[in-house]
mmCIF file of C-alpha atoms in Angstrom:
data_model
loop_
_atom_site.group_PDB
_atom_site.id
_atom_site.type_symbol
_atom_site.label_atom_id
_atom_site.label_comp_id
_atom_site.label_asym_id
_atom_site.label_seq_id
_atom_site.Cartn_x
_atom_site.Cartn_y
_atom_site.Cartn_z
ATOM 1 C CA UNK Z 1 -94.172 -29.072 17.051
ATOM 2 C CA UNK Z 2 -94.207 -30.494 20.219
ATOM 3 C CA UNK Z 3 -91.603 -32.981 19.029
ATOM 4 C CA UNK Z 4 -89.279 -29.999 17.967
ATOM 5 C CA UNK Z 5 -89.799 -28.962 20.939
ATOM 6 C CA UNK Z 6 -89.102 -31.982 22.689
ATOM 7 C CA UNK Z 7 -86.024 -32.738 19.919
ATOM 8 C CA UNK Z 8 -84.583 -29.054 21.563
ATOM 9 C CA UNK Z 9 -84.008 -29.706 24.700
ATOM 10 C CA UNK Z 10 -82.929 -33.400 24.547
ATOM 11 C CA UNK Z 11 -79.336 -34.213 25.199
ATOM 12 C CA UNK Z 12 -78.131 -35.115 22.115
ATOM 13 C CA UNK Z 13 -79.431 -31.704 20.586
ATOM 14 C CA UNK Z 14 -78.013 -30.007 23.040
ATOM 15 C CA UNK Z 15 -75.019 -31.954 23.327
ATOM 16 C CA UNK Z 16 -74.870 -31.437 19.203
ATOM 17 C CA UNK Z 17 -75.082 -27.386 19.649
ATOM 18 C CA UNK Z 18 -72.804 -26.574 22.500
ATOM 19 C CA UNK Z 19 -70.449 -28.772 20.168
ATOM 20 C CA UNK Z 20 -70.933 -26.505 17.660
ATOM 21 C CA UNK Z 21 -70.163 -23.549 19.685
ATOM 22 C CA UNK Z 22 -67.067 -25.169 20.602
ATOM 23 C CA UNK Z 23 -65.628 -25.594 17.490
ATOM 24 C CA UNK Z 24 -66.871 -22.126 16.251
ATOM 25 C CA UNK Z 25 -65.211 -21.095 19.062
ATOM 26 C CA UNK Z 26 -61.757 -22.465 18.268
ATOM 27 C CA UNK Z 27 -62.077 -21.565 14.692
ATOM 28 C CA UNK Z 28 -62.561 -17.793 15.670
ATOM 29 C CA UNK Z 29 -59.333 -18.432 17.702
ATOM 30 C CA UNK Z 30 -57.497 -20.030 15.049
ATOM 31 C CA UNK Z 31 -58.343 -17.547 12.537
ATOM 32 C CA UNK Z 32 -56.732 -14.801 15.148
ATOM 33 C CA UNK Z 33 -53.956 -16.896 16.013
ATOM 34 C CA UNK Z 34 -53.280 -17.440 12.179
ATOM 35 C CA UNK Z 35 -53.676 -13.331 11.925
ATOM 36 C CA UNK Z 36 -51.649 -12.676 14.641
ATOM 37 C CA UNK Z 37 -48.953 -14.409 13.253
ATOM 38 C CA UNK Z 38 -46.132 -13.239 11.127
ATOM 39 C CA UNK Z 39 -45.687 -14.359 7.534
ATOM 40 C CA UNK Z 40 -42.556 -15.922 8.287
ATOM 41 C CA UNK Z 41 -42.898 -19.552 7.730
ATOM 42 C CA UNK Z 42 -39.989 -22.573 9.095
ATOM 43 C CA UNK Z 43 -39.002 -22.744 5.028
ATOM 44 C CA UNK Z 44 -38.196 -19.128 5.117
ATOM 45 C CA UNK Z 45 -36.692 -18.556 8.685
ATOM 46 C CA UNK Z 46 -34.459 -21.680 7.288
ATOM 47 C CA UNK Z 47 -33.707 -19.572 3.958
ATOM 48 C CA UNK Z 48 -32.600 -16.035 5.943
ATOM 49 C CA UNK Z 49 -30.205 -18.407 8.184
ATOM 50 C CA UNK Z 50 -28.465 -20.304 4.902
ATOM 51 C CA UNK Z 51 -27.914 -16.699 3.361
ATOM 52 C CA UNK Z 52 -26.762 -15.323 6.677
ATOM 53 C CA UNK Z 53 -24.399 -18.209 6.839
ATOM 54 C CA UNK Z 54 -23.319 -17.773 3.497
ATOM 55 C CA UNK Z 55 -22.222 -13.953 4.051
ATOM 56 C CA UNK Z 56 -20.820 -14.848 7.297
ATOM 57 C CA UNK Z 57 -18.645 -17.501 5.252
ATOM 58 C CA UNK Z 58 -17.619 -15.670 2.465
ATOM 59 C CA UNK Z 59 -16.920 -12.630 3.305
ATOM 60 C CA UNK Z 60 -13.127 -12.898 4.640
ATOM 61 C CA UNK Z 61 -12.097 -14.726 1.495
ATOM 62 C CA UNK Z 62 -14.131 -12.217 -0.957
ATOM 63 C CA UNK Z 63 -12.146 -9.681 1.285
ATOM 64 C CA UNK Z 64 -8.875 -11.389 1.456
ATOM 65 C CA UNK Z 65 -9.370 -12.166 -2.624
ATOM 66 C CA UNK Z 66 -9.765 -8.032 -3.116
ATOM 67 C CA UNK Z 67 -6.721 -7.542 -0.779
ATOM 68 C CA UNK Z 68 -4.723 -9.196 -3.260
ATOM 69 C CA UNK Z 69 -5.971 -8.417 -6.355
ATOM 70 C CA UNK Z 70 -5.067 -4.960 -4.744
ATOM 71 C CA UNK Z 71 -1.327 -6.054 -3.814
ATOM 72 C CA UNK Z 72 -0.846 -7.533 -7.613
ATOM 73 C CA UNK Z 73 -2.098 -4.674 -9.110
ATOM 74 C CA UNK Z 74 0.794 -2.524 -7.207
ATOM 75 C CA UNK Z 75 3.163 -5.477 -7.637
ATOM 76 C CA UNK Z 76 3.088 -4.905 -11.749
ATOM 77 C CA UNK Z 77 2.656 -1.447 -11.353
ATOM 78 C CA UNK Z 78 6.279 -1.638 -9.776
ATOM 79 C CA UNK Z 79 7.465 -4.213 -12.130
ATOM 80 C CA UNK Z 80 6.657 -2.113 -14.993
ATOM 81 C CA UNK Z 81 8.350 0.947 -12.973
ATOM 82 C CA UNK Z 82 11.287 -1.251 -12.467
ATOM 83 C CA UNK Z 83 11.980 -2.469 -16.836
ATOM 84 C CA UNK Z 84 11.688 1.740 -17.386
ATOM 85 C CA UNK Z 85 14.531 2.324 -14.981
ATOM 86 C CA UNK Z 86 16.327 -0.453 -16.136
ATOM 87 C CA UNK Z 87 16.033 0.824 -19.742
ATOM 88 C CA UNK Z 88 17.245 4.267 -18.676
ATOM 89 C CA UNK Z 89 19.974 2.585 -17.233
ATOM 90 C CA UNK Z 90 21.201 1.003 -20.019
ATOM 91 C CA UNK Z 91 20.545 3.642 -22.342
ATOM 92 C CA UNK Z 92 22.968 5.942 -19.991
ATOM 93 C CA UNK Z 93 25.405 2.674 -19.453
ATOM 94 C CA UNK Z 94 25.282 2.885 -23.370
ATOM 95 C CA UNK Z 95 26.010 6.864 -23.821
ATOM 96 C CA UNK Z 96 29.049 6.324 -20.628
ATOM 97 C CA UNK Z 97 30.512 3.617 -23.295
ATOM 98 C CA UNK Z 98 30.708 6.958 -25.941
ATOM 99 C CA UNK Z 99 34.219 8.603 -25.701
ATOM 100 C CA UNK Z 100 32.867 12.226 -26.901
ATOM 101 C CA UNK Z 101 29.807 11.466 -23.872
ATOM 102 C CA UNK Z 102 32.455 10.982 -21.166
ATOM 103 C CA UNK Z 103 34.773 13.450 -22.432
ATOM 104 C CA UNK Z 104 31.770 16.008 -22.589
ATOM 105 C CA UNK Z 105 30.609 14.641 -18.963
ATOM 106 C CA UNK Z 106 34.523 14.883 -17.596
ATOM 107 C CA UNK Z 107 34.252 18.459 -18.705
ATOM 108 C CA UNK Z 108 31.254 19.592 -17.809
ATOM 109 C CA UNK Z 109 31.493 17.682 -13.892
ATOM 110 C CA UNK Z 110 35.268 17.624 -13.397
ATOM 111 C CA UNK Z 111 36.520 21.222 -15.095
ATOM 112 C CA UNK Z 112 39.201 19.622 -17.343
ATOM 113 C CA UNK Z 113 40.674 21.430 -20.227
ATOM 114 C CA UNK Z 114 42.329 19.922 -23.300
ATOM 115 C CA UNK Z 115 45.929 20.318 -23.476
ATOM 116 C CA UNK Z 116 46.200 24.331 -24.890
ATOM 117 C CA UNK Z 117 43.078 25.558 -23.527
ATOM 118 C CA UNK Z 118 42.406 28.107 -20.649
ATOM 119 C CA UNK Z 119 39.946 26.861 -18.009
ATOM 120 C CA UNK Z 120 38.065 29.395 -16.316
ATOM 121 C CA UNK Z 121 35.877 29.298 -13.255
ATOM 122 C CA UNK Z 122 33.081 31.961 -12.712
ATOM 123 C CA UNK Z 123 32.650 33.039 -9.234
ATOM 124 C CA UNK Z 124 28.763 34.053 -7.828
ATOM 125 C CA UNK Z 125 29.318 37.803 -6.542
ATOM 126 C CA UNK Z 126 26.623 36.250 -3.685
ATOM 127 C CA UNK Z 127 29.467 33.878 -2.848
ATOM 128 C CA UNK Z 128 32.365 36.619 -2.333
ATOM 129 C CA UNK Z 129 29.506 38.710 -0.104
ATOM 130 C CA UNK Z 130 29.467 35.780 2.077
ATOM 131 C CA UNK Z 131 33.078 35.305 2.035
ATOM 132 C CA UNK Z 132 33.810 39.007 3.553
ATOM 133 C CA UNK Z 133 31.337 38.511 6.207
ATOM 134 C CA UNK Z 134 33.270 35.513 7.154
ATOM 135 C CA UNK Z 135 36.865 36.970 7.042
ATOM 136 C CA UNK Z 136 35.246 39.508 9.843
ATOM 137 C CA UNK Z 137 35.055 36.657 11.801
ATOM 138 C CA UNK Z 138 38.598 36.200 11.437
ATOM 139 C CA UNK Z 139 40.074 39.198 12.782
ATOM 140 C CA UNK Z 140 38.718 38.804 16.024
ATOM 141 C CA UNK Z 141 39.915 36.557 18.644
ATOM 142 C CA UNK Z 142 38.736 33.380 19.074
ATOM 143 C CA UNK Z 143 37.080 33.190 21.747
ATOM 144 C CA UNK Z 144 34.991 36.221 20.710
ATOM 145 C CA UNK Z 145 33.740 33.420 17.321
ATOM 146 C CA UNK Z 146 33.168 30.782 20.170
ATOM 147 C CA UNK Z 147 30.615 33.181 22.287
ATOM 148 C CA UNK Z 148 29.071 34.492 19.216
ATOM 149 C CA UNK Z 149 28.229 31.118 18.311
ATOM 150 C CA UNK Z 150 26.710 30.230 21.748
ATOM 151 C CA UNK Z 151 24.313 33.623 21.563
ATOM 152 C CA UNK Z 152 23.435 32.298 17.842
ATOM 153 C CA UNK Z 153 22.523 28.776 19.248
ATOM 154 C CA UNK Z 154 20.695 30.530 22.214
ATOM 155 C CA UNK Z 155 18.693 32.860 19.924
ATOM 156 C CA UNK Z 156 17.762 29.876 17.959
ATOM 157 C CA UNK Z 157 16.730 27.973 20.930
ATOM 158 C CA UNK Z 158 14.311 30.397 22.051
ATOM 159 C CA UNK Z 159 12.984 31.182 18.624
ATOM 160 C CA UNK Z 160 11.469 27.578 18.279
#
């Protein structure tokens, strides 16, 4: 025993133990350190930047490439718009190049009569209403119209 003894306090023994404290010492610490820090690891930091860049990068053309796929949509929306009135068109340039279609259209827009028929127009009794309270208007003298249609304009005025 007395060489234990003597092996205990000897300086390699206790050079060997306070060694060993040492590096349990900095093993605790790593083991903290390595708790401490966050999962994120260089490969994966690296990963979130490339995808980051990536967005960053595509996302005007993505944007601009939806913009027009927008506009061409419209485009043949209007194209298609534009062959339907162009077909209308013709069909009507096509009835116009009928003689009983114009004939019926000179008629019905213009009020002609065949040779030996009676034309007649139909008044609206609203119409002649309006007519009377116009020829009031005209038995007074003029300048009496002129004033009346200043008050009208200022009652107008101060209505809005």
């Amino acid at each position: 025993m007395a060489v234990k003894d003597r092996d205990r306090f000897s300086t390699a023994t206790r050079i060997r133990i306070i060694g060993e404290q040492t590096a349990a010492r900095v093993y605790r610490s790593q083991t903290r350190r390595q708790a401490r820090r966050s999962r994120l690891t260089g490969r994966a930091a690296l990963l979130a930047m490339v995808l980051c860049s990536l967005v960053v990068a595509l996302a005007y053309p993505i944007r601009q490439y939806v913009a027009q796929r927008a506009e061409i949509a419209d485009l043949r929306q209007q194209q298609r718009e534009a062959r339907q009135r162009v077909e209308e068109l013709r069909d009507l340039k096509a009835r116009w190049q009928d003689d009983a279609y114009a004939e019926q259209q000179v008629r019905l827009r213009l009020h002609y009569v065949m040779p030996g028929e009676t034309g007649f127009v139909v008044v609206d009794p609203d119409g002649a209403e309006q007519a009377r309270a116009d020829a009031g208007a005209a038995d007074r003298p003029w300048y009496r119209n002129v004033w009346d249609g200043v008050d009208k304009a200022d009652a107008a005025a101060v209505r809005q």
